[in-house]
Short mmCIF file of C-alpha atoms in Angstrom, two decimals:
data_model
loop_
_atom_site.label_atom_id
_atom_site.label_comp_id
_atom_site.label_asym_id
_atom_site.label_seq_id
_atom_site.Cartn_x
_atom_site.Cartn_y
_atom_site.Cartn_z
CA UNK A 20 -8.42 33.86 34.45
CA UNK A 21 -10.12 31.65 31.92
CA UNK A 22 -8.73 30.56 29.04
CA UNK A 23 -8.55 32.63 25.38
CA UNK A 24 -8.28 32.74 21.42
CA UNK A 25 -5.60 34.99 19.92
CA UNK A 26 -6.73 35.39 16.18
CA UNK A 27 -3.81 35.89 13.90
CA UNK A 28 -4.74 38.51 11.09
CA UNK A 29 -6.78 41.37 10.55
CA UNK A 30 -8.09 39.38 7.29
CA UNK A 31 -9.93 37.49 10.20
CA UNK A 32 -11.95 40.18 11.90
CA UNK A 33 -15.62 39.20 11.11
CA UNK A 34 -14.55 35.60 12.22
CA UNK A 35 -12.82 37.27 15.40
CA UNK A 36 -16.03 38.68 15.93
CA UNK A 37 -17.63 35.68 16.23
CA UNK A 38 -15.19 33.95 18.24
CA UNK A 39 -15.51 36.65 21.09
CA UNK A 40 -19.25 35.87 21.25
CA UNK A 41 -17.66 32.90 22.93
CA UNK A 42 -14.58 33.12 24.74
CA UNK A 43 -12.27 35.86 25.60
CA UNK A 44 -10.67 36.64 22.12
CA UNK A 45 -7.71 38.22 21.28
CA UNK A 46 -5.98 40.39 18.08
CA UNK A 47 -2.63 39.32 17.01
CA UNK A 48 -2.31 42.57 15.14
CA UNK A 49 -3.63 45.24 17.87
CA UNK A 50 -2.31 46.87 20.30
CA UNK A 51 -1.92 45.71 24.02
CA UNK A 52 -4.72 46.51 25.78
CA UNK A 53 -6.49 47.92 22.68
CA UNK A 54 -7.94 44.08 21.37
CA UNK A 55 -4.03 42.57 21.50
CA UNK A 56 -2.71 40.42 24.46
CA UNK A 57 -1.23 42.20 27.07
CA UNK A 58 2.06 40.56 28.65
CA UNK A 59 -0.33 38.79 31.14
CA UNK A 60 -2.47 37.55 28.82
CA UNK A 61 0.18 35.75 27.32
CA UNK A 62 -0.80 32.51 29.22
CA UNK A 63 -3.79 32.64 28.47
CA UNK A 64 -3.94 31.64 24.89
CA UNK A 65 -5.11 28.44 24.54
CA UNK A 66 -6.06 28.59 20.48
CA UNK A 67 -4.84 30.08 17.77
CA UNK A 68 -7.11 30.90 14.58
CA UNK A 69 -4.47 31.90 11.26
CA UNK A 70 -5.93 31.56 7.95
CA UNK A 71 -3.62 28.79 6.67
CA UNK A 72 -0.84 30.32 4.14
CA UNK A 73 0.10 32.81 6.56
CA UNK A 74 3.69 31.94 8.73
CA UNK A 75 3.57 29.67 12.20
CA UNK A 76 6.76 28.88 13.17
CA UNK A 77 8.27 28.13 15.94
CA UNK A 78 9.29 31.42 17.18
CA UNK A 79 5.63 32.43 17.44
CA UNK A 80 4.21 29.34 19.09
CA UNK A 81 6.81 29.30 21.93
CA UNK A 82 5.22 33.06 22.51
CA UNK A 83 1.94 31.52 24.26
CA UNK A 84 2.66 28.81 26.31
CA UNK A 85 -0.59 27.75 26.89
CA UNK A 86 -0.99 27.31 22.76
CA UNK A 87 -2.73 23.66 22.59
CA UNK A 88 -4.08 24.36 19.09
CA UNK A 89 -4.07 25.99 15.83
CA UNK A 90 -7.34 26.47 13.91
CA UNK A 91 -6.86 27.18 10.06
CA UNK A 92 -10.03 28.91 8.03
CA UNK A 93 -9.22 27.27 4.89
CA UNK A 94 -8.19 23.90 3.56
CA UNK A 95 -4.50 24.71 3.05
CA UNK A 96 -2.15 24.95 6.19
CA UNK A 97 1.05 25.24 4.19
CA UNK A 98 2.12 28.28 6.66
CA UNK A 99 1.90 26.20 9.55
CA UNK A 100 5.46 24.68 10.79
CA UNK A 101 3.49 21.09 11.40
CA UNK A 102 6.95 19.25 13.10
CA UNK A 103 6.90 22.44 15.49
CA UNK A 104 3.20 22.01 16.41
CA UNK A 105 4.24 18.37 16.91
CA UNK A 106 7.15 18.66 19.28
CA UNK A 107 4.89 21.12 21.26
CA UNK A 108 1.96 18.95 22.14
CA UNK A 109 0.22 21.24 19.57
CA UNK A 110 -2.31 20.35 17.54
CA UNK A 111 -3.24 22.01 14.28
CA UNK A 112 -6.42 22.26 11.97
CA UNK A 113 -8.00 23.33 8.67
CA UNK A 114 -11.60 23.92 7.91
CA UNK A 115 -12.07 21.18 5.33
CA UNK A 116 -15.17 20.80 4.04
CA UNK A 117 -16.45 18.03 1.85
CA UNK A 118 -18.85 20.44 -0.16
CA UNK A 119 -16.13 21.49 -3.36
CA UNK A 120 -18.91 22.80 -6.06
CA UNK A 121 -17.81 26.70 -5.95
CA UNK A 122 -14.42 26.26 -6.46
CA UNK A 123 -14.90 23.26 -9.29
CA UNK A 124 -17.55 26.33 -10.55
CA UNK A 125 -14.95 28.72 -10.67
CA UNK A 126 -12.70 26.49 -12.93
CA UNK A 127 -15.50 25.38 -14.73
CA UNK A 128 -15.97 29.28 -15.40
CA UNK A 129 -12.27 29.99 -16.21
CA UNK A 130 -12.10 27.23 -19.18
CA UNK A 131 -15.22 28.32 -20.66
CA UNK A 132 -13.78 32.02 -20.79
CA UNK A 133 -10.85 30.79 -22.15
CA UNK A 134 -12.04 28.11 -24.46
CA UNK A 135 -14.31 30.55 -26.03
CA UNK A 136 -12.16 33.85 -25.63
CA UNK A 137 -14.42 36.14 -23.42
CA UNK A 138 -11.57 38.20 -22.70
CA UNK A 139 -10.84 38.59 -26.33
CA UNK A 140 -14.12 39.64 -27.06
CA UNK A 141 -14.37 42.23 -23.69
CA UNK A 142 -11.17 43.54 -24.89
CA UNK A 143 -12.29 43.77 -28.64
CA UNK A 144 -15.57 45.97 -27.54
CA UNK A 145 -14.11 48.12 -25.28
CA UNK A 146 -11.15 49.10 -27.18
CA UNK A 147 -13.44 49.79 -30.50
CA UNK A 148 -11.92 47.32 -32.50
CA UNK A 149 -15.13 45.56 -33.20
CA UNK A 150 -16.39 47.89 -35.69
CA UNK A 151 -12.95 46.79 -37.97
CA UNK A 152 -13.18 43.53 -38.56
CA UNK A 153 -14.63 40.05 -36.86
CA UNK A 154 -13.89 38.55 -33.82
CA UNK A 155 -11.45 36.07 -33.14
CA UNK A 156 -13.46 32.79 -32.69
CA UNK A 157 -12.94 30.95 -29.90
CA UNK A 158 -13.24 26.86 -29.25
CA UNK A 159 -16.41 24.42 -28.78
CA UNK A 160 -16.07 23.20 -25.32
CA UNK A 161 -17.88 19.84 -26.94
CA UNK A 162 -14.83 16.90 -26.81
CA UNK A 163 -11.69 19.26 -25.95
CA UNK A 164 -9.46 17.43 -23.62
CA UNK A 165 -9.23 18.39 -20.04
CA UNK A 166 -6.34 17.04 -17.85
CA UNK A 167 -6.66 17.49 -14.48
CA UNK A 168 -3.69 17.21 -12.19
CA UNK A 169 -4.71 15.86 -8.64
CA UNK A 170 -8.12 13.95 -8.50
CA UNK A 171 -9.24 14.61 -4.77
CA UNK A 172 -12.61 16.48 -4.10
CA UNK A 173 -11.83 19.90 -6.08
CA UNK A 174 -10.65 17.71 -9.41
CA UNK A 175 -13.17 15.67 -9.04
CA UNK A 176 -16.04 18.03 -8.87
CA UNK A 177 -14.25 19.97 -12.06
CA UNK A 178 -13.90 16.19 -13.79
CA UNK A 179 -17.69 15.96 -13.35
CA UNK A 180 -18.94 19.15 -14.58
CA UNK A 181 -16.33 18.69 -17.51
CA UNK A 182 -17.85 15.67 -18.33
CA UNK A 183 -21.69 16.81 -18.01
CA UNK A 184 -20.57 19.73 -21.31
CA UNK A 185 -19.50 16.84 -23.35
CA UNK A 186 -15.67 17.60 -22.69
CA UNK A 187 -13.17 14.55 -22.35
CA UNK A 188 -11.13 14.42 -19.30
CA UNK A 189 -8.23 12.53 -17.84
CA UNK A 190 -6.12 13.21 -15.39
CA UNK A 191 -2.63 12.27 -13.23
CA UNK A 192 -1.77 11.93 -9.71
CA UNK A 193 1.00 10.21 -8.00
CA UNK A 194 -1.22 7.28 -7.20
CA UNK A 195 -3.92 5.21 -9.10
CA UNK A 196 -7.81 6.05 -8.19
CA UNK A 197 -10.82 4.54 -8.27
CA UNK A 198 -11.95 6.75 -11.41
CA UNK A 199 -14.72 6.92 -14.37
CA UNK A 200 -11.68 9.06 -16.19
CA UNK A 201 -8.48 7.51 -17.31
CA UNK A 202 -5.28 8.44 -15.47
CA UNK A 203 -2.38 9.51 -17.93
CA UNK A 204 0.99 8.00 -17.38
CA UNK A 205 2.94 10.50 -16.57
CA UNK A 206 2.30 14.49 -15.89
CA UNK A 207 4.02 15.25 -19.51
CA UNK A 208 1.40 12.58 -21.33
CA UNK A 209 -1.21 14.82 -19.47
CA UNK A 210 -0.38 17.83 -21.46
CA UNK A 211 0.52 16.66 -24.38
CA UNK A 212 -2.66 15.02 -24.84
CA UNK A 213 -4.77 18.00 -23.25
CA UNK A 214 -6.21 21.16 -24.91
CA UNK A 215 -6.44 22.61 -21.27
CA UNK A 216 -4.65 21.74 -17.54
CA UNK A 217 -6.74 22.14 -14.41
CA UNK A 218 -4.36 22.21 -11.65
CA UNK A 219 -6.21 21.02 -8.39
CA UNK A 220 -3.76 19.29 -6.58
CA UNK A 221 -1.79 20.19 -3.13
CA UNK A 222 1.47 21.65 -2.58
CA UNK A 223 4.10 19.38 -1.16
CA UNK A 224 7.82 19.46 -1.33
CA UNK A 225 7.19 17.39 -4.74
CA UNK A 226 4.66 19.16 -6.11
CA UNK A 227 6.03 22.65 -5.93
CA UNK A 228 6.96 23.96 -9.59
CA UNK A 229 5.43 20.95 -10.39
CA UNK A 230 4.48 22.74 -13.70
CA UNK A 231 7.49 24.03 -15.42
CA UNK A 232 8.65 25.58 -18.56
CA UNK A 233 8.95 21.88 -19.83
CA UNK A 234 5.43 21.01 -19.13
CA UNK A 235 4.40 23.98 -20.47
CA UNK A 236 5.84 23.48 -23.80
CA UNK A 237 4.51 20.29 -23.94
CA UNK A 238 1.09 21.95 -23.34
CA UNK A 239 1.73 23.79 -26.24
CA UNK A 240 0.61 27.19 -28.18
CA UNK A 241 -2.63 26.17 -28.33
CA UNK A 242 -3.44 25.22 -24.61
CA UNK A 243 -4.62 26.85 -21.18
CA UNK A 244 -3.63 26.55 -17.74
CA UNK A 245 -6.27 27.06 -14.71
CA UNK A 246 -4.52 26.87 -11.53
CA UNK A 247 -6.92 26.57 -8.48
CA UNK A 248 -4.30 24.65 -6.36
CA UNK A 249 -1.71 27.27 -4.99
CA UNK A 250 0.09 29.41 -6.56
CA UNK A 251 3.80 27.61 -6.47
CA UNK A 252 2.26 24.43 -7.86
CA UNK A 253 3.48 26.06 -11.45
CA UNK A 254 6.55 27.73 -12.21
CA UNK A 255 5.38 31.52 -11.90
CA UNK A 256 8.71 32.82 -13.99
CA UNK A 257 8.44 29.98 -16.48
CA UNK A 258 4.62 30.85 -16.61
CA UNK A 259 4.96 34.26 -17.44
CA UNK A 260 7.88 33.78 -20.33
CA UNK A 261 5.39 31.21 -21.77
CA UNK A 262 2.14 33.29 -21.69
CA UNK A 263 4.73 36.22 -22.78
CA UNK A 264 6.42 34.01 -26.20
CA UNK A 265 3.06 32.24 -26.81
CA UNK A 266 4.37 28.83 -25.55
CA UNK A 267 0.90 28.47 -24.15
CA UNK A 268 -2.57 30.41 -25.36
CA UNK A 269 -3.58 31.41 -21.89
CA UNK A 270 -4.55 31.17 -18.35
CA UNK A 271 -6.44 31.77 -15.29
CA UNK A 272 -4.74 31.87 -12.42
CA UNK A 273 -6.49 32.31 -8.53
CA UNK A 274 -3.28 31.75 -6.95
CA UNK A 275 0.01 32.90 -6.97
CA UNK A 276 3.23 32.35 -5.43
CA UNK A 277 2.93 35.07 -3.38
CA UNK A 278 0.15 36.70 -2.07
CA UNK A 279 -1.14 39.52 -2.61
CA UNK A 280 0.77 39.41 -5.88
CA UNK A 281 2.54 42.56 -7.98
CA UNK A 282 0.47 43.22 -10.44
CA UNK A 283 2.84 44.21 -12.53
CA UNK A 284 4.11 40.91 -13.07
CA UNK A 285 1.39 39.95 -15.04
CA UNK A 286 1.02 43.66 -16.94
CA UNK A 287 0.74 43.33 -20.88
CA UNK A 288 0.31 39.53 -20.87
CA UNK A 289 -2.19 38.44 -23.56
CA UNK A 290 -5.37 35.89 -22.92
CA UNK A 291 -4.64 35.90 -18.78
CA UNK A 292 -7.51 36.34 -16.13
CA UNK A 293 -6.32 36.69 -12.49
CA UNK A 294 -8.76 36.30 -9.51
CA UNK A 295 -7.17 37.41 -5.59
CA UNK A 296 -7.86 33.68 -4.17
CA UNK A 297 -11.14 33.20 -4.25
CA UNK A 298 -12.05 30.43 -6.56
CA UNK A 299 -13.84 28.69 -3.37
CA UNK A 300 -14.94 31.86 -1.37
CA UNK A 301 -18.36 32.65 -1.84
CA UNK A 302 -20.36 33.84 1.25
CA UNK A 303 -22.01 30.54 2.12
CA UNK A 304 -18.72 28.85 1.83
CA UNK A 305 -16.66 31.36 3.99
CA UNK A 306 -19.38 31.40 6.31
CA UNK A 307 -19.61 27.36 6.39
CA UNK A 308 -15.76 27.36 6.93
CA UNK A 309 -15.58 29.91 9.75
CA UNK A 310 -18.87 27.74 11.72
CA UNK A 311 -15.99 24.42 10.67
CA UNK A 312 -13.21 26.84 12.10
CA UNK A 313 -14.97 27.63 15.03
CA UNK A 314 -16.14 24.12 15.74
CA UNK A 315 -12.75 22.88 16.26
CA UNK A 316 -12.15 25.99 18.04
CA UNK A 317 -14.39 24.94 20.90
CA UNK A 318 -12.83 21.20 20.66
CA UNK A 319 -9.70 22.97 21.21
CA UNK A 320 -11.28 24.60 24.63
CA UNK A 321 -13.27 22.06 25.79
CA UNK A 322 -10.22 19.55 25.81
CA UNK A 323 -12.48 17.23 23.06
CA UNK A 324 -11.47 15.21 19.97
CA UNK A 325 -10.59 17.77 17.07
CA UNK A 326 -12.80 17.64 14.41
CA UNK A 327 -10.42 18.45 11.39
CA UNK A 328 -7.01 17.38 12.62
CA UNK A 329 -4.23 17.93 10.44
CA UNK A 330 -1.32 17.64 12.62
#
């Protein structure tokens, strides 16, 4: 019997879909016999598709023995266990794409909502406060001071777009880049001497909680946090106390350390607007990363150089 694709979630249906155009496809999540793998199916499995934050260990690879690859839709593949992959002659990859302009939009759209207060104002309207008394006024985006933490393709598109609305950005990483903007020396220097922090870097054993309560404080009463990184990248406790006390003025947040997240951990906290990870998701660019997906996919099947190797 030929060789198949076991799809992980049910988030992944429409690109299951098109996957079964192709090969003999497979649902993690149904039923045996009813679109899951039947016990002799099992050896079949040649490629797994997950969507990159959700759990691969080890347990689950040694279930398909035929597993030669997994295939992430997205440019994270924290859930992945890479050193298990590794040990099992498996390879593993994400559907990076070079093209970073909707999610560098998205932050682009969060500072300008909180530099000038949109949600204020929304809130102000429809809770007919309006009529007593004048709005809070919000900032100029002209020369306040963006800091963006991680400089790859996402903080550089957000450095760029900064720059083109007159804004002044800098930025830190752990290494030294070939730059227009100045890199601060140290991530504490970066928020003391920005009005607003852009995170946009990965998360690694040393980046997690990168962003704690110290860094917030530094940040200070007057300054916003964007995080279009992931979620544990900033201290989710220390960031609620701080948006709670006033430590900081706000944030926007498309991430969060876990996902979906409770909403009522964020219920009655002031200047905050939360988006359910999709800062980089509009429908070309999920449609451009399932084609990426499915492109290593078929190198995957056809026994031919992966395309987006991450492990």
């Amino acid at each position: 019997m030929s060789d198949a694709v076991l799809v992980q979630s049910s988030a992944l249906e429409g690109l299951a879909k098109l996957a079964e155009a192709r090969w003999p496809t497979f649902r993690l999540w149904a039923p045996a016999g009813s679109g899951g793998p039947a016990p002799q199916d099992v050896g079949r499995i040649r490629v797994l598709i997950v969507p990159g934050t959700a759990p691969v260990d080890a347990s689950l690879m040694d279930r398909f023995s035929n597993l030669r690859l997994i295939a992430g839709l997205a440019a994270g593949y924290e859930g992945v266990d890479l050193e298990a992959a590794r040990v099992r002659g498996i390879g593993v990859t994400n559907a990076a794409l070079d093209d970073n302009r909707d999610m560098a939009d998205w932050a682009l759209g969060a500072l300008i909502l909180l530099l000038r207060d949109m949600l204020g104002g929304d809130r102000m309207i429809r809770e007919g406060r309006w009529q007593a008394g004048w709005p809070q006024l919000g900032h100029s985006l002209t020369a306040r001071r963006v800091g963006i933490v991680g400089l790859g393709g996402i903080g550089r598109a957000v450095a760029e777009r900064c720059t083109a609305l007159g804004m002044t950005v800098s930025w830190w990483g752990p290494r030294p880049k070939d730059a227009p903007w100045p890199r601060a020396e140290s991530l504490a220097a970066l928020a003391r001497d920005s009005d607003a922090l852009v995170l946009a870097c990965p998360l690694t054993a040393d980046t997690r909680h990168l962003v704690d309560a110290t860094i917030l404080e530094t940040l200070g009463p007057t300054g916003f946090l964007v995080n279009v990184a992931r979620g544990a990248v900033a201290d989710e406790e220390a960031l609620i106390a701080a948006l709670r006390d006033g430590t900081i003025a706000g944030a926007a947040l498309d991430v969060f350390e876990n996902e979906p997240t409770d909403p009522a951990r964020w219920a009655g906290l002031p200047n905050l607007l939360l988006s359910p990870h999709r800062a980089g998701s509009t429908q070309e660019r999920v449609r451009a990363m399932m084609d990426r997906c499915l492109d290593n996919v078929a190198a995957g099947m056809e026994n031919r150089p992966l395309l987006d190797r991450v492990g």
